[in-house]
Amino acid sequence: MTVLHGKIVLITGAATGIGAETVKLLAAEGAVPILTGRRLDKLQEAASRISGRHGCYRMDVTDTDEVTRVVQQIAAEYGRIDILLNNAGYGVFELFADAPIERFQAMMDTNYMGIIRCTKAVLPYMQKQGGGHIINVASMAGKLSTSKSSGYAATKHAVLGLTNAMRSEFAAMNIYVTAINPGPIDTPFLHTADPGGQYANRVRGYMLKPARVAETIVNVMKRRKPEVDLPRSASIGIRIYGLFPRLADRIAGRWLNRK
Ligand code: NAI
């Protein structure tokens, strides 16, 4: 039996991609995944691939009332929420000059405000039960902004800023906070981000498999860490970029900005 056995884990955006993969691994660990997302039929389809105790709830992270009501319902039904995986998010890769203002706002509403809504709803239950773990899926784009990602990268930079402040504030409540920063992953995310497939073709050589990211997330649930960058090679690259931004731009700028 692992440490996750019986743990109630609420996952946002759980129908596809790394959310759905994490659900599978959690079920195999004997945890109780609670799948939430905008389409109940898609959540049930994802849940049909697992066995064991679980739940499916329609919950759009942009709807404050729905988030509050559904979290309340989950807490009443399961008695507690041990882990919150703030995973729901999307991006649209386009030039700043071409992107309508509403797009910046809408991405922020899901990727950043969504985390605020879900965390605010879950926090009182974690406080009452004496602790918990909140994991925010940010991105490499939260550390490094490249061309055609002004809107998306800003949301993920905001997620990282938020995560760091939450970590310091929530420590006193025994609530641990983690950020996960993956590089490109082969998921439906790319259909929206890059419908033409150009970006996907260029990064295919080092694109992560969703199962690998899910494995990292589940490992972090077992052995808490403040922040995980993956793959490791990108993590080293980002540190070098932070230390020598001008030099790194000269050497890798063209490669990084291929979208
Ligand atoms: P995905 O598109 O398969 O998963 C995202 C899920 O979030 C989808 O099921 C979608 O329906 C859901 N979602 C979107 N808006 C929502 C809303 N308002 N309310 C509830 N659910 C909503 O893609 P993926 O890759 O699994 O994305 C998961 C997270 O990983 C996202 O936060 C994304 O920004 C992040 N990420 C993805 C990368 C990639 O290259 N695929 C790279 C780095 C981070």
CSV table of C-alpha atoms and ligand atoms in Angstrom, one decimal:
chain,number,residue,atom,x,y,z
A,1,MET,CA,0.0,0.0,0.0
A,2,THR,CA,1.5,3.4,-0.9
A,3,VAL,CA,1.1,6.7,0.9
A,4,LEU,CA,-1.5,7.8,-1.6
A,5,HIS,CA,-3.9,4.9,-0.8
A,6,GLY,CA,-7.3,6.3,0.1
A,7,LYS,CA,-6.2,9.9,-0.5
A,8,ILE,CA,-8.9,12.2,-2.0
A,9,VAL,CA,-7.4,14.0,-5.0
A,10,LEU,CA,-9.3,16.7,-6.9
A,11,ILE,CA,-8.1,17.2,-10.4
A,12,THR,CA,-9.2,20.0,-12.7
A,13,GLY,CA,-9.2,19.5,-16.4
A,14,ALA,CA,-9.1,15.8,-15.9
A,15,ALA,CA,-10.8,14.5,-19.1
A,16,THR,CA,-7.7,14.6,-21.3
A,17,GLY,CA,-3.9,15.0,-21.4
A,18,ILE,CA,-1.9,14.9,-18.3
A,19,GLY,CA,-5.0,15.2,-16.1
A,20,ALA,CA,-6.4,12.0,-17.5
A,21,GLU,CA,-3.0,10.2,-17.3
A,22,THR,CA,-2.6,11.3,-13.6
A,23,VAL,CA,-6.1,9.9,-12.9
A,24,LYS,CA,-5.0,6.5,-14.2
A,25,LEU,CA,-1.8,6.4,-12.1
A,26,LEU,CA,-3.7,7.6,-9.0
A,27,ALA,CA,-6.3,4.8,-9.4
A,28,ALA,CA,-3.5,2.3,-9.7
A,29,GLU,CA,-2.1,3.6,-6.3
A,30,GLY,CA,-5.4,3.1,-4.6
A,31,ALA,CA,-6.1,6.9,-4.3
A,32,VAL,CA,-9.5,8.3,-5.0
A,33,PRO,CA,-9.3,10.6,-8.0
A,34,ILE,CA,-12.1,13.2,-8.3
A,35,LEU,CA,-12.3,14.1,-12.0
A,36,THR,CA,-13.6,17.6,-12.8
A,37,GLY,CA,-13.9,19.5,-16.1
A,38,ARG,CA,-16.3,21.2,-18.4
A,39,ARG,CA,-17.9,18.1,-20.0
A,40,LEU,CA,-19.3,15.3,-17.8
A,41,ASP,CA,-19.4,12.8,-20.8
A,42,LYS,CA,-15.7,13.3,-21.4
A,43,LEU,CA,-14.9,12.9,-17.7
A,44,GLN,CA,-16.9,9.7,-17.6
A,45,GLU,CA,-15.1,8.4,-20.6
A,46,ALA,CA,-11.8,9.0,-18.9
A,47,ALA,CA,-13.1,7.4,-15.7
A,48,SER,CA,-14.2,4.3,-17.7
A,49,ARG,CA,-10.5,3.4,-18.1
A,50,ILE,CA,-10.0,3.1,-14.3
A,51,SER,CA,-11.3,1.0,-11.5
A,52,GLY,CA,-11.8,1.7,-7.8
A,53,ARG,CA,-13.4,4.6,-6.0
A,54,HIS,CA,-13.6,7.8,-7.9
A,55,GLY,CA,-15.9,10.7,-8.8
A,56,CYS,CA,-16.8,12.9,-11.8
A,57,TYR,CA,-18.1,16.4,-11.5
A,58,ARG,CA,-18.8,19.1,-14.1
A,59,MET,CA,-16.7,22.1,-13.0
A,60,ASP,CA,-15.7,25.0,-15.2
A,61,VAL,CA,-12.8,26.8,-13.4
A,62,THR,CA,-13.9,30.1,-14.9
A,63,ASP,CA,-17.2,29.9,-13.0
A,64,THR,CA,-16.8,31.1,-9.4
A,65,ASP,CA,-20.2,29.9,-8.2
A,66,GLU,CA,-19.9,26.5,-9.8
A,67,VAL,CA,-16.4,26.0,-8.4
A,68,THR,CA,-17.6,26.9,-4.9
A,69,ARG,CA,-20.7,24.7,-5.1
A,70,VAL,CA,-18.9,21.7,-6.6
A,71,VAL,CA,-16.0,21.8,-4.1
A,72,GLN,CA,-18.5,22.0,-1.3
A,73,GLN,CA,-20.4,19.0,-2.7
A,74,ILE,CA,-17.1,17.0,-3.1
A,75,ALA,CA,-16.0,17.8,0.5
A,76,ALA,CA,-19.5,16.8,1.8
A,77,GLU,CA,-19.4,13.5,-0.1
A,78,TYR,CA,-15.8,12.4,0.6
A,79,GLY,CA,-15.3,14.1,3.9
A,80,ARG,CA,-12.0,15.8,3.0
A,81,ILE,CA,-9.8,16.9,0.1
A,82,ASP,CA,-6.2,15.8,0.5
A,83,ILE,CA,-4.7,17.0,-2.7
A,84,LEU,CA,-5.8,19.6,-5.3
A,85,LEU,CA,-4.2,19.3,-8.7
A,86,ASN,CA,-4.8,22.7,-10.5
A,87,ASN,CA,-4.2,21.4,-14.0
A,88,ALA,CA,-6.9,23.0,-16.2
A,89,GLY,CA,-5.4,25.3,-18.8
A,90,TYR,CA,-4.9,26.2,-22.4
A,91,GLY,CA,-2.9,28.4,-24.7
A,92,VAL,CA,-3.1,30.0,-28.1
A,93,PHE,CA,0.2,30.7,-29.7
A,94,GLU,CA,0.0,33.8,-31.8
A,95,LEU,CA,1.9,37.1,-32.3
A,96,PHE,CA,1.1,39.8,-29.8
A,97,ALA,CA,0.1,42.2,-32.7
A,98,ASP,CA,-2.4,39.7,-34.0
A,99,ALA,CA,-4.0,38.5,-30.7
A,100,PRO,CA,-7.2,40.2,-29.7
A,101,ILE,CA,-7.2,41.7,-26.2
A,102,GLU,CA,-10.0,39.3,-25.1
A,103,ARG,CA,-7.7,36.4,-25.8
A,104,PHE,CA,-5.2,37.6,-23.1
A,105,GLN,CA,-8.0,38.1,-20.7
A,106,ALA,CA,-9.6,34.7,-21.4
A,107,MET,CA,-6.4,32.8,-21.0
A,108,MET,CA,-5.7,34.6,-17.7
A,109,ASP,CA,-9.2,33.8,-16.5
A,110,THR,CA,-8.7,30.0,-17.0
A,111,ASN,CA,-5.0,29.5,-16.3
A,112,TYR,CA,-4.5,31.9,-13.4
A,113,MET,CA,-7.9,32.9,-12.0
A,114,GLY,CA,-9.0,29.3,-12.3
A,115,ILE,CA,-6.3,28.3,-9.8
A,116,ILE,CA,-7.3,31.2,-7.5
A,117,ARG,CA,-11.0,30.1,-7.6
A,118,CYS,CA,-10.3,26.4,-7.0
A,119,THR,CA,-7.7,27.1,-4.2
A,120,LYS,CA,-10.0,29.5,-2.4
A,121,ALA,CA,-12.8,27.0,-2.5
A,122,VAL,CA,-10.6,24.1,-1.2
A,123,LEU,CA,-8.5,26.0,1.3
A,124,PRO,CA,-11.1,26.1,4.2
A,125,TYR,CA,-11.4,22.3,4.0
A,126,MET,CA,-7.7,21.7,4.0
A,127,GLN,CA,-7.4,24.2,7.0
A,128,LYS,CA,-10.1,22.3,8.9
A,129,GLN,CA,-8.6,18.9,8.3
A,130,GLY,CA,-5.1,20.2,9.4
A,131,GLY,CA,-3.2,20.1,6.1
A,132,GLY,CA,-3.1,19.2,2.4
A,133,HIS,CA,-1.1,19.5,-0.8
A,134,ILE,CA,-1.8,21.9,-3.7
A,135,ILE,CA,-0.1,21.3,-7.0
A,136,ASN,CA,-0.2,23.9,-9.7
A,137,VAL,CA,0.6,22.9,-13.3
A,138,ALA,CA,2.5,25.9,-14.7
A,139,SER,CA,5.0,25.5,-17.6
A,140,MET,CA,8.5,26.1,-18.9
A,141,ALA,CA,6.6,29.1,-20.4
A,142,GLY,CA,6.3,30.4,-16.9
A,143,LYS,CA,10.1,30.8,-16.7
A,144,LEU,CA,11.0,31.7,-20.3
A,145,SER,CA,8.8,33.7,-22.7
A,146,THR,CA,9.3,33.1,-26.4
A,147,SER,CA,7.7,34.6,-29.5
A,148,LYS,CA,4.0,33.9,-30.1
A,149,SER,CA,3.5,33.1,-26.4
A,150,SER,CA,3.0,36.6,-24.8
A,151,GLY,CA,-0.5,35.8,-23.6
A,152,TYR,CA,0.1,32.2,-22.5
A,153,ALA,CA,3.5,32.8,-21.0
A,154,ALA,CA,2.2,35.7,-19.0
A,155,THR,CA,-0.5,33.4,-17.4
A,156,LYS,CA,2.1,30.9,-16.5
A,157,HIS,CA,4.5,33.5,-15.1
A,158,ALA,CA,1.5,34.6,-13.0
A,159,VAL,CA,0.9,31.1,-11.8
A,160,LEU,CA,4.5,30.7,-10.6
A,161,GLY,CA,4.4,34.1,-8.8
A,162,LEU,CA,1.1,33.0,-7.2
A,163,THR,CA,2.5,29.5,-6.3
A,164,ASN,CA,5.6,30.9,-4.5
A,165,ALA,CA,3.5,33.3,-2.4
A,166,MET,CA,1.0,30.5,-1.6
A,167,ARG,CA,3.9,28.2,-0.5
A,168,SER,CA,5.1,30.7,2.1
A,169,GLU,CA,1.7,31.6,3.4
A,170,PHE,CA,0.2,28.1,3.5
A,171,ALA,CA,3.2,26.5,5.3
A,172,ALA,CA,1.9,27.6,8.6
A,173,MET,CA,-1.4,25.7,7.9
A,174,ASN,CA,0.6,22.6,7.0
A,175,ILE,CA,-0.5,23.0,3.4
A,176,TYR,CA,2.3,22.2,1.0
A,177,VAL,CA,2.4,23.9,-2.5
A,178,THR,CA,4.2,22.7,-5.6
A,179,ALA,CA,4.7,24.0,-9.1
A,180,ILE,CA,5.2,21.7,-12.1
A,181,ASN,CA,6.9,23.2,-15.1
A,182,PRO,CA,6.8,20.9,-18.1
A,183,GLY,CA,8.2,21.6,-21.6
A,184,PRO,CA,6.1,20.7,-24.6
A,185,ILE,CA,3.8,17.6,-24.1
A,186,ASP,CA,2.0,15.6,-26.7
A,187,THR,CA,-1.6,16.3,-25.6
A,188,PRO,CA,-4.7,17.9,-27.1
A,189,PHE,CA,-3.3,21.2,-25.7
A,190,LEU,CA,-1.4,21.5,-29.0
A,191,HIS,CA,-4.6,21.3,-31.1
A,192,THR,CA,-5.7,24.7,-29.7
A,193,ALA,CA,-2.3,26.2,-29.2
A,194,ASP,CA,-1.0,25.5,-32.6
A,195,PRO,CA,-3.8,24.3,-35.0
A,196,GLY,CA,-1.4,24.4,-38.0
A,197,GLY,CA,0.9,21.9,-36.3
A,198,GLN,CA,4.1,23.9,-37.1
A,199,TYR,CA,5.2,24.2,-33.4
A,200,ALA,CA,4.5,20.5,-32.8
A,201,ASN,CA,6.6,19.5,-35.8
A,202,ARG,CA,9.5,21.6,-34.6
A,203,VAL,CA,9.5,20.3,-31.0
A,204,ARG,CA,8.5,16.7,-31.8
A,205,GLY,CA,12.1,15.5,-31.1
A,206,TYR,CA,11.9,16.4,-27.4
A,207,MET,CA,8.2,16.4,-26.8
A,208,LEU,CA,7.2,14.8,-23.5
A,209,LYS,CA,4.7,11.9,-23.3
A,210,PRO,CA,1.8,12.8,-21.0
A,211,ALA,CA,2.3,9.6,-19.0
A,212,ARG,CA,5.8,10.7,-18.1
A,213,VAL,CA,4.5,14.1,-16.8
A,214,ALA,CA,1.8,12.3,-14.9
A,215,GLU,CA,4.4,10.0,-13.3
A,216,THR,CA,6.3,13.1,-12.1
A,217,ILE,CA,3.1,14.6,-10.7
A,218,VAL,CA,2.3,11.4,-8.8
A,219,ASN,CA,5.9,11.2,-7.5
A,220,VAL,CA,5.6,14.8,-6.2
A,221,MET,CA,2.4,13.8,-4.4
A,222,LYS,CA,4.4,11.1,-2.6
A,223,ARG,CA,7.6,13.0,-2.0
A,224,ARG,CA,6.8,16.7,-1.8
A,225,LYS,CA,9.0,19.2,-3.7
A,226,PRO,CA,8.5,22.9,-4.1
A,227,GLU,CA,9.0,23.0,-7.8
A,228,VAL,CA,9.8,20.5,-10.6
A,229,ASP,CA,11.0,21.4,-14.1
A,230,LEU,CA,10.9,18.7,-16.7
A,231,PRO,CA,12.7,17.5,-18.8
A,232,ARG,CA,15.8,18.0,-16.7
A,233,SER,CA,17.8,19.2,-19.7
A,234,ALA,CA,15.4,22.1,-20.2
A,235,SER,CA,15.6,22.9,-16.5
A,236,ILE,CA,19.4,23.3,-16.8
A,237,GLY,CA,18.9,25.4,-19.9
A,238,ILE,CA,16.5,27.7,-18.1
A,239,ARG,CA,18.9,28.2,-15.2
A,240,ILE,CA,21.7,29.1,-17.7
A,241,TYR,CA,19.3,31.5,-19.4
A,242,GLY,CA,18.5,33.2,-16.1
A,243,LEU,CA,22.2,33.7,-15.4
A,244,PHE,CA,23.3,34.9,-18.9
A,245,PRO,CA,20.2,36.1,-20.7
A,246,ARG,CA,21.9,38.1,-23.4
A,247,LEU,CA,24.5,35.4,-24.2
A,248,ALA,CA,21.7,32.8,-24.2
A,249,ASP,CA,19.6,34.9,-26.5
A,250,ARG,CA,22.5,35.2,-28.9
A,251,ILE,CA,23.2,31.5,-28.9
A,252,ALA,CA,19.7,30.0,-28.6
A,253,GLY,CA,17.3,32.8,-29.4
A,254,ARG,CA,16.4,31.7,-32.9
A,255,TRP,CA,15.9,28.1,-31.8
A,256,LEU,CA,13.8,29.1,-28.8
A,257,ASN,CA,11.6,31.3,-30.8
A,258,ARG,CA,10.6,28.8,-33.5
A,259,LYS,CA,6.8,28.5,-33.4
B,1,NAI,P1,-5.2,19.2,-22.4
B,1,NAI,O1,-5.9,20.2,-23.3
B,1,NAI,O2,-5.4,17.8,-22.8
B,1,NAI,O3,-5.8,19.4,-20.9
B,1,NAI,C1,-6.3,20.5,-20.4
B,1,NAI,C2,-7.6,20.3,-19.8
B,1,NAI,O4,-8.1,21.4,-19.2
B,1,NAI,C3,-8.6,19.9,-20.9
B,1,NAI,O5,-9.3,18.7,-20.6
B,1,NAI,C4,-9.6,21.1,-21.0
B,1,NAI,O6,-10.9,20.7,-21.4
B,1,NAI,C5,-9.5,21.6,-19.5
B,1,NAI,N1,-10.0,22.9,-19.4
B,1,NAI,C6,-9.7,24.0,-20.2
B,1,NAI,N2,-10.4,25.1,-19.8
B,1,NAI,C7,-11.1,24.6,-18.7
B,1,NAI,C8,-12.0,25.3,-17.8
B,1,NAI,N3,-12.4,26.6,-18.0
B,1,NAI,N4,-12.5,24.6,-16.8
B,1,NAI,C9,-12.2,23.3,-16.6
B,1,NAI,N5,-11.4,22.6,-17.4
B,1,NAI,C10,-10.8,23.3,-18.4
B,1,NAI,O7,-3.7,19.6,-22.3
B,1,NAI,P2,-2.6,19.3,-21.2
B,1,NAI,O8,-1.3,19.4,-21.9
B,1,NAI,O9,-2.9,18.0,-20.5
B,1,NAI,O10,-2.7,20.5,-20.2
B,1,NAI,C11,-2.7,20.4,-18.9
B,1,NAI,C12,-2.0,21.6,-18.3
B,1,NAI,O11,-0.6,21.5,-18.7
B,1,NAI,C13,-2.4,23.0,-18.7
B,1,NAI,O12,-2.5,23.8,-17.6
B,1,NAI,C14,-1.3,23.4,-19.7
B,1,NAI,O13,-1.2,24.8,-19.8
B,1,NAI,C15,-0.1,22.7,-19.1
B,1,NAI,N6,1.0,22.5,-20.0
B,1,NAI,C16,0.9,21.9,-21.2
B,1,NAI,C17,2.0,21.8,-22.0
B,1,NAI,C18,1.8,21.1,-23.4
B,1,NAI,O14,2.7,21.3,-24.2
B,1,NAI,N7,0.8,20.3,-23.6
B,1,NAI,C19,3.3,22.2,-21.6
B,1,NAI,C20,3.4,22.8,-20.3
B,1,NAI,C21,2.3,23.0,-19.5
